[in-house]
Each structure stands twice: as C-alpha cells, then as structure tokens.
C-alpha cells in the first residue's frame, strides 16, 4: 500500500493550479531539447541571480485545510454594527448581483476592455456607471472609476491645476473633509509643489488659490450651500472640487447644479461590501471642458465597421502612456468590477428604489436627531450640543464618553469617536428601526416611542438644498426590477464578454493565471466583508493575523525586510516606492537627489510615477537585444552622480528576458548613491528562483492581481504592495487615522491596508501552494512561454531572447514578443489585424504594440494546460497561413478575413455574401470553433470615430438592439 503521507494529498492544489501534467511537461521539455526541468532552467536563468535558499512560507496544504484554517483566523474578527461613517457605509449587496457578478468568474476573470469587440458587456455596465454618476452629481462627464475617494480627490487636484487660469499653487481644503482624504492629498501635493491650506468650507481663499475642495455632506454630517462658495472660487479663477455622497445626491441638490467644476466620491454604499476599506469604485465627474484632461478610463460610444453602436475605452489612459514623464497621473488600474456592481445596484433599484433608500436613511437620521434634541432639552441624558442644523445621514454631538462607550460596547455598536467627548453616528441602508432604538438608547439611555419621534422628525435638508431634478431616467434603470429580468440582463452582458472561463488570455506582462475558486470563497465572508476600516483594533484581530502573515511571506518571497500593504494598485505601488526613496534621501540630507534613470523600454507608469514624485526623468537606452545599454547607464549614472535618486527597472526585462548583468546594474547605481526600484510586474518569473532583494534592488511593488492570483476583474481591482530593504522601512507610507507603522510618511491610499478584503486571495494562494508549489509555478510559467516561442519562431520572429548557453537557442523568460513588423511590410497585415482575427479562433489577443510598436507580447502563465497552448499555437499558425495567402497574391489584404475580423453572427446570417473567402473560413477557421464557438457581439470598432464624436453617456435603447421579429 502507498504510505499515508502520499495519500494525504497535501500538494494536490499544486497539481490543479499548474496546467500541464508531469507527462506534458516532459513532452514540452523534449520538444525544447531537454531531459529535465532543472537543465532547462539553467539555460534560461543566469547562475548569479539564483537565490541560494528556499522560501519559508509553509505549506502546501489541502483546500479543505486552508479554508478551515482561514475560517479560524476570520473568526477573530468581530462583526459589529458599525455607524462610524467617514466615507464607508453598511449596504446590502443584492443577491442577484452578489452571485452573478462578484462571485461569478465570467465577470471577475475578464481583462481590461482594451479589445472592445469582446468586452461589450462590461463596457455597457461601465457606461451605466458613468451615466449614474453624471445623473446623481449633475455633471456633464464622468470616468469609469478611480481607486478610492482619497486618491480621486488627489487626481481632482491635479486636474484642476491643469485646467484653471489661476497661476498660484494653493489648494484650499475645507476642514470637514474626511481625514484620510486630507492625508492622501497632502502626500500627493508635497512633490507637486502645492501648498494645502485648511480652513472653513466658506472661508476666505488665500492668495494663489487654484482650487478649493469642499465635502458635502461633510465628515461631521453638515450639508453646505455650494452656490456662494462656487461664486467666490470662480471669482479668483479657481476651480471648485466637491466630494459628495451619491445617495445624498438623490435628495440634495447635486453639486453640478451648484457650480461645482469637479465632483468626486465613493460608490461603495451602492451594494459593495465595506471590506475593511476596499476595493471600492471611486468616481470623478467634471465639466465637459475638462474631459480631455480627465484622469482614468472613460467609456465612450462609437460604432463598428457595419455602423452598429459599439462601446470602447475612449482616450485610452493617455496620461501615462502618451505623456509619460510629463504626466500628472499614473492611473493604471481602475475598479471595474466594483463599478459594475455599483452600476448594477442602480439598475436593480432604479430611481424610485434609490430615492426610497435615501429617504429611509434620512428619515431615521431625522428621528435620531429629534431624540438627541429632546435629550439636550431634558438635560439629564449626558448629551449636549448636537449638530442639527443640516444633515443627510450623519450627526455629530458631544456626550458623556464613559456612559456612551459602555452602552455601545454592550450593544455591539461602533460609533465614531473623537477627543473631548465628541461623537458621530452615521446611518445607512442596513439600519433597521430596531437598530435605531438601540442607537438612541446608547446615546441617551432611553428607548423612546418611534412613532412619536417620526411625528416630530427633524428634516435635515433645508428647502433651498432639496433636489428638484430627475435622475436615472435612461430606460436601463427602469427595465430590470424583477429578479428574472435582472438575472437575464446580467447574463446577456456576461455572454458578450471573453474571460478565462472561455479560454487563455495570453497577455504579456499581465499574468492572467488561474483565480482558484477556493481562493475566492472567503472574499464574501462577513468576517472579512463587513468590517469597517476604522473599527477598533480589538475587533480586527483576524485581519491583523492575516495581514501580518502575508507581509512576512511576501518579504521572504521578495528578499526584502519589510512590506506595506497599503497601495491599492500597481501604479500606487510605484508611487509609494518612489515616495519611500525620496523620504529616505531627505532624512539623510540628500533632498537634492531627484534624478530618476528609466530605461526606454519601461512601462508608461514608470516615468509618470517619477514625475509625480517631483523627479527628473533621464531615459537610458537599450541595446539591440533589448537589454539596458550598460555604456549609456554608466555614463548617465556618472553624469548625474551627485543628484541621482533612483533607477527604475523591470526584471525580467520588459522585453521578456533575464538580463545577465542585473546585479552589476544595481551595484553601479548604489556606487553613485542611488536606490534601485525594481518593478514587480514580472514577478511571476522570479518566485522561488530568484528575488529582487537578492538581485540587489532596494524596493519593489508587487502586482497581487498578477503573480499572486487576485483576479483582474475586467480592469480592477488590483493591489500593489511594496517591499523594501531595512534601510527604507522607516519611510514606508503610514496612515493618519489608523497608524500602520511608526513612519512620518503620509498615506497613499484612503484605507490603511488598501483593498484589504481581497488580500485573503493571495494569502490562500501562498498557503495552498507552499514553497515548492510556488517555485514549480514559476518554473512551468517559464516552460510554457518557451514552448510557445519555440513552436512559433518559424512563423513569427521572436524579437528578444537571452544568450544561447547550450546551443539549443536563446530562451525567453515567462513571456515572449513576436515581431509582426516584417510581415506587415510584406503583406500590409498588422498586429491589430492578427489580434482581431484571434477572436474568430476563440482567443483574446496578446498584448499589442507594447513594449515595442508593431509586436505581440505573449504570456501563457503556468495555469494553462498543454492542450490550450497547442490550441493557441494552432490559431497563430492558421493566421500565419492566412497572411501567407496575402503575401502570395492569392488575396488582397483588404479582402482577407484578417482585415474584416472579427466576424459576428450577423455576418453569417447576411442574405448575401460578397467576401473573397467563405462563411466557414470567416467563423469556423478550425474544427474547435464548430464544437465550442465564442461570438464577438460587434464587428471591428471604429476608435477614431469615437474620439472625434466623444459621447460617454448611455445611448437610447434602440441603438443597443432591434427587438422586432424577423419576417
């Protein structure tokens, strides 16, 4: 009999996570000319970067063990009734949305909708999100979400600076904005050279003010009359930024009708769990005059090649990719999944449902206000001076701290507390009449008759601030209020989109690996999803244990000494890493070190992040093999030695190769007093084999939504924690509301631990695989990429490879770049034509024209089985034969299926077929498509038309579909 240790199957998850079986790995190795995985890896990785020790992360364990153990950890969190507010509210996620979006891999495993033809479902819901925000805020344009409310405010600050005529550098901030928002703004403003001046919402503006930020309702609950404030702001040529609450806007005159230029906020209370701080979809809306400078992604309405309405990402994130070091934003990740949930919430409830929820919250707040007023009048309940002048859902007051504290703990209720016996309480959608009675008893010691309170309720919205205009008038917000209707609507959108449920998404640098079901399950547990980010520490001991272990594991994996989990995207991680470097230099008296060296091949967010940190970007050239040009790097380091702050590199390189001299690169920068920032985007090729710390880097961000299995969510959420060496640890980001360390560095995200509720995904990923499984995942990721490169190199040139150490050819790392430029020169067929034709073959396209224009970058990840790799290879070879037909003169490029791709069902159903190829070739280029066909819902989208005719609001329903019966 087999031994018990073997039968326990503790490493079973590794086998399930890694696509190719041991036999298939051996087959691929044989194809490449190797007898073992070890021999193959020695030909790929330079000897001097191999880590000498094993990772100490425990595991592997079974999925059942992992879930049981995490449940034990989660049980240490106490799920109390939190009325803390401060930008985070209790909400009910409609079950139809919970099951069919948040828990549905058809939604959460999709990629950012750069390929619009296979993303029409998500694009439609994101367009609904924009329409919802525009309607409720009264603004003309909205984007498709930002990371959180605090960073949205920081983005609004720089947007205002770009747009206004005022020449000063003062941002005036009302004293009642949320403290975490002020924290992030001050961090961001410092290196832009802006002065943040805090004063009353209606206070006098200092000379040199270019924008004012006012929050309404404010953090204490007050509603502000924005019209006179807007007049004063505009009189000095400045912009008015307003932070607001979407639910309040259902009853209160929206900021756009009161003179706001930019409106920001958080859509979390629209059905998204509070989740210890995230992820949530922030929003930014503005006047149409600002739209070309607006940060983040914007969904626009265009048309396809047949004239059918089609959606796409307009002005695609041009801040970092086009402006680079001239950028004022490094936005990369949005919060698409959460924006989709918020938009679906508005669709589900509709205008009347949203108004009903808002009225219920406000009515109960008014009843609470009356009870506090009576307590003050009675003079014997320990409550005095309640703020009752104007409010929506939040009241602030002075009270007897001892009595209120003891009663709140006994009732299991969290209030927001301040020094000097000051309190706030914020009601929300989840508050019931029974909850209201408990709150009143906690605050006053009395349990009044609610009917009596309702009869004399206080109205917190003055008549001159009451909303009179309609909202959510588009038919989509009134069409799907039965569960059958909503279910079918969501399914219809899901069916339009390509996700990992359909097949491989071979995007280079984006690591679209398996997001295992077991890893996803805890995300919606109440113990993680219903914890307020500022709940008392004794209620979050489970989170503390999970976060501590995860930080320790990530430090071990990366070779660093400390980790910050605060950055909630890769771009935020870049920014936080460079912030840490700057603070380190300043502490040593080297504030003049502001030169940042960046290779020409770097991702666009690298120079954008450096520019945001007040650094001067100096571009370093690359050689003919795509590696850093050592001669140029040496010259630049010597030239700027006295002022050198940092070098930003990616490893393996952006070109998908393990550069041999990376340790020498790090030593050179250190010799000139600089720090090395190593971009963690390609960490999937390092885990267990090498590490940034061992290589010699000082700081890295980690894309948990790439290497560590958090799903991309159709364009977000993401997480970008940073690891640092010990000398940088004292300068990691901290948080003004809930300290995470002893650093004096400001916050970079609204919540102390970023999007904490998705961290259990990466936690379980590491636990389930253990050290051996993590290493094997890396090894197979590299094997899969080289297998594809090997099989395709005869048809498409592989642009960059490492040195040929064994006579079997140079190898790539975990991704490869196919050069389409020679084929385009010979045939006229472009990389875009190939990308669109791949949809007919049942695939999402590889990364197009990055990092080299005219190329396709492919990363298969370790999770794809050999059969899927072979299916992709067959598709690419089939496309190569179609290109050859054009080269041989059998078809003109304009007559080729490549130029007309993708093909839709409408194409095949057309009465006449005038193409130079058959319908079968169009839609069923291989036998696989006959058995399992994914249909794009639109033909090739006209991007130019969309940008020239910019529309970011919902078109009439008649443009989405024709409901007439066929004759």
PDB file of C-alpha atoms in Angstrom, residues 328-502:
ATOM      1  CA  UNK A 328       0.422  64.354 -13.703  1.00  0.00           C
ATOM      2  CA  UNK A 329      -1.252  60.986 -13.129  1.00  0.00           C
ATOM      3  CA  UNK A 330      -0.041  57.393 -13.220  1.00  0.00           C
ATOM      4  CA  UNK A 331      -3.540  55.865 -13.238  1.00  0.00           C
ATOM      5  CA  UNK A 332      -3.408  52.297 -14.484  1.00  0.00           C
ATOM      6  CA  UNK A 333      -5.792  50.111 -12.521  1.00  0.00           C
ATOM      7  CA  UNK A 334      -9.421  51.190 -12.155  1.00  0.00           C
ATOM      8  CA  UNK A 335     -12.050  49.419 -10.029  1.00  0.00           C
ATOM      9  CA  UNK A 336     -14.100  47.968 -12.869  1.00  0.00           C
ATOM     10  CA  UNK A 337     -15.621  45.008 -11.027  1.00  0.00           C
ATOM     11  CA  UNK A 338     -16.814  47.231  -8.183  1.00  0.00           C
ATOM     12  CA  UNK A 339     -18.021  49.928 -10.580  1.00  0.00           C
ATOM     13  CA  UNK A 340     -20.013  47.245 -12.365  1.00  0.00           C
ATOM     14  CA  UNK A 341     -21.542  46.207  -9.046  1.00  0.00           C
ATOM     15  CA  UNK A 342     -22.460  49.791  -8.147  1.00  0.00           C
ATOM     16  CA  UNK A 343     -23.990  50.379 -11.569  1.00  0.00           C
ATOM     17  CA  UNK A 344     -25.910  47.103 -11.343  1.00  0.00           C
ATOM     18  CA  UNK A 345     -27.198  48.237  -7.934  1.00  0.00           C
ATOM     19  CA  UNK A 346     -28.600  51.383  -9.555  1.00  0.00           C
ATOM     20  CA  UNK A 347     -30.109  49.318 -12.371  1.00  0.00           C
ATOM     21  CA  UNK A 348     -31.666  46.906  -9.833  1.00  0.00           C
ATOM     22  CA  UNK A 349     -33.181  49.595  -7.598  1.00  0.00           C
ATOM     23  CA  UNK A 350     -33.887  52.239 -10.223  1.00  0.00           C
ATOM     24  CA  UNK A 351     -34.597  55.893  -9.439  1.00  0.00           C
ATOM     25  CA  UNK A 352     -37.542  55.156  -7.139  1.00  0.00           C
ATOM     26  CA  UNK A 353     -35.656  52.468  -5.251  1.00  0.00           C
ATOM     27  CA  UNK A 354     -32.615  54.691  -4.749  1.00  0.00           C
ATOM     28  CA  UNK A 355     -34.861  57.533  -3.607  1.00  0.00           C
ATOM     29  CA  UNK A 356     -36.671  55.230  -1.175  1.00  0.00           C
ATOM     30  CA  UNK A 357     -33.387  54.069   0.387  1.00  0.00           C
ATOM     31  CA  UNK A 358     -32.169  57.675   0.654  1.00  0.00           C
ATOM     32  CA  UNK A 359     -35.452  58.836   2.222  1.00  0.00           C
ATOM     33  CA  UNK A 360     -35.433  55.953   4.707  1.00  0.00           C
ATOM     34  CA  UNK A 361     -31.864  56.710   5.793  1.00  0.00           C
ATOM     35  CA  UNK A 362     -32.618  60.417   6.094  1.00  0.00           C
ATOM     36  CA  UNK A 363     -35.898  59.883   7.939  1.00  0.00           C
ATOM     37  CA  UNK A 364     -34.271  57.672  10.571  1.00  0.00           C
ATOM     38  CA  UNK A 365     -31.429  60.177  10.890  1.00  0.00           C
ATOM     39  CA  UNK A 366     -34.040  62.881  11.478  1.00  0.00           C
ATOM     40  CA  UNK A 367     -35.703  60.715  14.130  1.00  0.00           C
ATOM     41  CA  UNK A 368     -32.335  60.237  15.797  1.00  0.00           C
ATOM     42  CA  UNK A 369     -31.742  63.977  15.600  1.00  0.00           C
ATOM     43  CA  UNK A 370     -35.061  64.633  17.351  1.00  0.00           C
ATOM     44  CA  UNK A 371     -34.194  62.170  20.100  1.00  0.00           C
ATOM     45  CA  UNK A 372     -30.859  63.938  20.667  1.00  0.00           C
ATOM     46  CA  UNK A 373     -32.579  67.298  20.637  1.00  0.00           C
ATOM     47  CA  UNK A 374     -35.003  66.111  23.297  1.00  0.00           C
ATOM     48  CA  UNK A 375     -32.132  64.698  25.352  1.00  0.00           C
ATOM     49  CA  UNK A 376     -30.497  68.129  25.318  1.00  0.00           C
ATOM     50  CA  UNK A 377     -33.777  69.775  26.269  1.00  0.00           C
ATOM     51  CA  UNK A 378     -34.302  67.317  29.121  1.00  0.00           C
ATOM     52  CA  UNK A 379     -30.760  67.994  30.286  1.00  0.00           C
ATOM     53  CA  UNK A 380     -30.309  64.697  32.067  1.00  0.00           C
ATOM     54  CA  UNK A 381     -29.103  62.208  29.482  1.00  0.00           C
ATOM     55  CA  UNK A 382     -25.447  63.119  29.061  1.00  0.00           C
ATOM     56  CA  UNK A 383     -25.854  64.517  25.524  1.00  0.00           C
ATOM     57  CA  UNK A 384     -25.330  68.160  24.694  1.00  0.00           C
ATOM     58  CA  UNK A 385     -24.768  70.490  21.755  1.00  0.00           C
ATOM     59  CA  UNK A 386     -25.824  68.132  18.949  1.00  0.00           C
ATOM     60  CA  UNK A 387     -25.151  69.442  15.440  1.00  0.00           C
ATOM     61  CA  UNK A 388     -28.676  69.541  13.981  1.00  0.00           C
ATOM     62  CA  UNK A 389     -28.560  72.463  11.541  1.00  0.00           C
ATOM     63  CA  UNK A 390     -28.367  70.368   8.355  1.00  0.00           C
ATOM     64  CA  UNK A 391     -27.620  66.729   7.691  1.00  0.00           C
ATOM     65  CA  UNK A 392     -28.337  63.725   5.490  1.00  0.00           C
ATOM     66  CA  UNK A 393     -27.227  60.582   7.349  1.00  0.00           C
ATOM     67  CA  UNK A 394     -24.623  61.726   9.902  1.00  0.00           C
ATOM     68  CA  UNK A 395     -24.965  63.546  13.216  1.00  0.00           C
ATOM     69  CA  UNK A 396     -22.170  64.832  15.446  1.00  0.00           C
ATOM     70  CA  UNK A 397     -22.563  65.740  19.103  1.00  0.00           C
ATOM     71  CA  UNK A 398     -20.923  65.957  22.499  1.00  0.00           C
ATOM     72  CA  UNK A 399     -21.795  63.318  25.071  1.00  0.00           C
ATOM     73  CA  UNK A 400     -20.764  61.562  28.238  1.00  0.00           C
ATOM     74  CA  UNK A 401     -17.907  59.431  26.953  1.00  0.00           C
ATOM     75  CA  UNK A 402     -17.984  56.844  29.739  1.00  0.00           C
ATOM     76  CA  UNK A 403     -21.723  56.131  29.580  1.00  0.00           C
ATOM     77  CA  UNK A 404     -21.943  56.144  25.788  1.00  0.00           C
ATOM     78  CA  UNK A 405     -18.850  53.974  25.428  1.00  0.00           C
ATOM     79  CA  UNK A 406     -20.076  51.386  27.907  1.00  0.00           C
ATOM     80  CA  UNK A 407     -23.562  51.225  26.412  1.00  0.00           C
ATOM     81  CA  UNK A 408     -22.234  50.990  22.827  1.00  0.00           C
ATOM     82  CA  UNK A 409     -19.936  48.099  23.714  1.00  0.00           C
ATOM     83  CA  UNK A 410     -22.759  46.296  25.485  1.00  0.00           C
ATOM     84  CA  UNK A 411     -24.977  46.659  22.407  1.00  0.00           C
ATOM     85  CA  UNK A 412     -22.259  45.679  19.935  1.00  0.00           C
ATOM     86  CA  UNK A 413     -22.331  49.094  18.256  1.00  0.00           C
ATOM     87  CA  UNK A 414     -19.424  51.121  16.882  1.00  0.00           C
ATOM     88  CA  UNK A 415     -19.617  54.919  16.825  1.00  0.00           C
ATOM     89  CA  UNK A 416     -17.049  57.360  15.534  1.00  0.00           C
ATOM     90  CA  UNK A 417     -15.204  58.878  18.463  1.00  0.00           C
ATOM     91  CA  UNK A 418     -13.048  61.986  18.778  1.00  0.00           C
ATOM     92  CA  UNK A 419     -11.172  63.567  21.676  1.00  0.00           C
ATOM     93  CA  UNK A 420     -13.043  65.662  24.245  1.00  0.00           C
ATOM     94  CA  UNK A 421     -16.275  63.626  24.410  1.00  0.00           C
ATOM     95  CA  UNK A 422     -17.169  64.264  20.755  1.00  0.00           C
ATOM     96  CA  UNK A 423     -19.004  61.606  18.708  1.00  0.00           C
ATOM     97  CA  UNK A 424     -20.502  60.987  15.279  1.00  0.00           C
ATOM     98  CA  UNK A 425     -23.058  58.443  14.167  1.00  0.00           C
ATOM     99  CA  UNK A 426     -23.802  57.631  10.512  1.00  0.00           C
ATOM    100  CA  UNK A 427     -26.868  55.645   9.483  1.00  0.00           C
ATOM    101  CA  UNK A 428     -27.101  53.615   6.298  1.00  0.00           C
ATOM    102  CA  UNK A 429     -29.191  51.249   4.205  1.00  0.00           C
ATOM    103  CA  UNK A 430     -28.788  48.399   6.691  1.00  0.00           C
ATOM    104  CA  UNK A 431     -30.141  50.380   9.674  1.00  0.00           C
ATOM    105  CA  UNK A 432     -33.473  48.996  10.877  1.00  0.00           C
ATOM    106  CA  UNK A 433     -35.998  50.507  13.330  1.00  0.00           C
ATOM    107  CA  UNK A 434     -34.688  48.074  15.959  1.00  0.00           C
ATOM    108  CA  UNK A 435     -31.143  49.304  15.273  1.00  0.00           C
ATOM    109  CA  UNK A 436     -32.337  52.889  15.592  1.00  0.00           C
ATOM    110  CA  UNK A 437     -33.827  52.182  19.008  1.00  0.00           C
ATOM    111  CA  UNK A 438     -30.548  50.611  20.137  1.00  0.00           C
ATOM    112  CA  UNK A 439     -28.569  53.623  18.884  1.00  0.00           C
ATOM    113  CA  UNK A 440     -30.866  56.042  20.694  1.00  0.00           C
ATOM    114  CA  UNK A 441     -30.544  54.015  23.890  1.00  0.00           C
ATOM    115  CA  UNK A 442     -26.754  54.010  23.576  1.00  0.00           C
ATOM    116  CA  UNK A 443     -26.660  57.784  23.117  1.00  0.00           C
ATOM    117  CA  UNK A 444     -29.357  58.881  25.549  1.00  0.00           C
ATOM    118  CA  UNK A 445     -30.045  55.955  27.842  1.00  0.00           C
ATOM    119  CA  UNK A 446     -33.703  55.991  26.714  1.00  0.00           C
ATOM    120  CA  UNK A 447     -35.811  53.806  24.392  1.00  0.00           C
ATOM    121  CA  UNK A 448     -38.446  56.220  23.020  1.00  0.00           C
ATOM    122  CA  UNK A 449     -41.562  55.518  21.017  1.00  0.00           C
ATOM    123  CA  UNK A 450     -40.512  55.636  17.354  1.00  0.00           C
ATOM    124  CA  UNK A 451     -43.963  56.666  16.190  1.00  0.00           C
ATOM    125  CA  UNK A 452     -43.776  59.763  18.361  1.00  0.00           C
ATOM    126  CA  UNK A 453     -40.319  60.569  17.034  1.00  0.00           C
ATOM    127  CA  UNK A 454     -41.475  60.178  13.448  1.00  0.00           C
ATOM    128  CA  UNK A 455     -44.387  62.516  14.079  1.00  0.00           C
ATOM    129  CA  UNK A 456     -41.981  65.284  15.091  1.00  0.00           C
ATOM    130  CA  UNK A 457     -38.986  64.262  12.963  1.00  0.00           C
ATOM    131  CA  UNK A 458     -36.379  66.889  12.094  1.00  0.00           C
ATOM    132  CA  UNK A 459     -35.746  67.483   8.377  1.00  0.00           C
ATOM    133  CA  UNK A 460     -32.016  67.937   7.869  1.00  0.00           C
ATOM    134  CA  UNK A 461     -32.233  69.171   4.282  1.00  0.00           C
ATOM    135  CA  UNK A 462     -33.199  72.853   4.026  1.00  0.00           C
ATOM    136  CA  UNK A 463     -35.726  73.647   1.322  1.00  0.00           C
ATOM    137  CA  UNK A 464     -33.159  75.581  -0.718  1.00  0.00           C
ATOM    138  CA  UNK A 465     -30.942  72.453  -0.872  1.00  0.00           C
ATOM    139  CA  UNK A 466     -33.624  69.939  -1.817  1.00  0.00           C
ATOM    140  CA  UNK A 467     -33.206  68.287  -5.167  1.00  0.00           C
ATOM    141  CA  UNK A 468     -35.816  69.093  -7.788  1.00  0.00           C
ATOM    142  CA  UNK A 469     -34.301  67.494 -10.907  1.00  0.00           C
ATOM    143  CA  UNK A 470     -34.773  63.900 -12.042  1.00  0.00           C
ATOM    144  CA  UNK A 471     -32.068  61.254 -12.289  1.00  0.00           C
ATOM    145  CA  UNK A 472     -31.531  57.721 -13.621  1.00  0.00           C
ATOM    146  CA  UNK A 473     -34.033  58.450 -16.382  1.00  0.00           C
ATOM    147  CA  UNK A 474     -32.420  56.216 -19.001  1.00  0.00           C
ATOM    148  CA  UNK A 475     -34.618  53.143 -19.606  1.00  0.00           C
ATOM    149  CA  UNK A 476     -31.903  50.771 -18.406  1.00  0.00           C
ATOM    150  CA  UNK A 477     -32.545  51.978 -14.850  1.00  0.00           C
ATOM    151  CA  UNK A 478     -36.230  51.062 -15.042  1.00  0.00           C
ATOM    152  CA  UNK A 479     -36.212  47.877 -17.128  1.00  0.00           C
ATOM    153  CA  UNK A 480     -34.809  45.158 -14.859  1.00  0.00           C
ATOM    154  CA  UNK A 481     -36.523  45.253 -11.466  1.00  0.00           C
ATOM    155  CA  UNK A 482     -37.747  41.654 -11.356  1.00  0.00           C
ATOM    156  CA  UNK A 483     -35.113  39.081 -10.493  1.00  0.00           C
ATOM    157  CA  UNK A 484     -35.724  37.149 -13.691  1.00  0.00           C
ATOM    158  CA  UNK A 485     -35.271  40.343 -15.662  1.00  0.00           C
ATOM    159  CA  UNK A 486     -32.116  41.339 -13.791  1.00  0.00           C
ATOM    160  CA  UNK A 487     -30.641  37.847 -13.965  1.00  0.00           C
ATOM    161  CA  UNK A 488     -31.154  37.707 -17.702  1.00  0.00           C
ATOM    162  CA  UNK A 489     -29.762  41.201 -18.202  1.00  0.00           C
ATOM    163  CA  UNK A 490     -26.590  40.360 -16.302  1.00  0.00           C
ATOM    164  CA  UNK A 491     -26.252  37.079 -18.176  1.00  0.00           C
ATOM    165  CA  UNK A 492     -26.725  38.819 -21.514  1.00  0.00           C
ATOM    166  CA  UNK A 493     -23.857  41.170 -20.658  1.00  0.00           C
ATOM    167  CA  UNK A 494     -21.662  38.324 -19.437  1.00  0.00           C
ATOM    168  CA  UNK A 495     -22.271  36.448 -22.703  1.00  0.00           C
ATOM    169  CA  UNK A 496     -20.821  39.344 -24.692  1.00  0.00           C
ATOM    170  CA  UNK A 497     -17.506  39.222 -22.844  1.00  0.00           C
ATOM    171  CA  UNK A 498     -14.476  36.995 -23.146  1.00  0.00           C
ATOM    172  CA  UNK A 499     -12.983  35.803 -19.848  1.00  0.00           C
ATOM    173  CA  UNK A 500     -10.798  32.993 -18.544  1.00  0.00           C
ATOM    174  CA  UNK A 501     -13.944  30.862 -18.500  1.00  0.00           C
ATOM    175  CA  UNK A 502     -13.708  30.769 -22.311  1.00  0.00           C
TER     176      UNK A 502
END
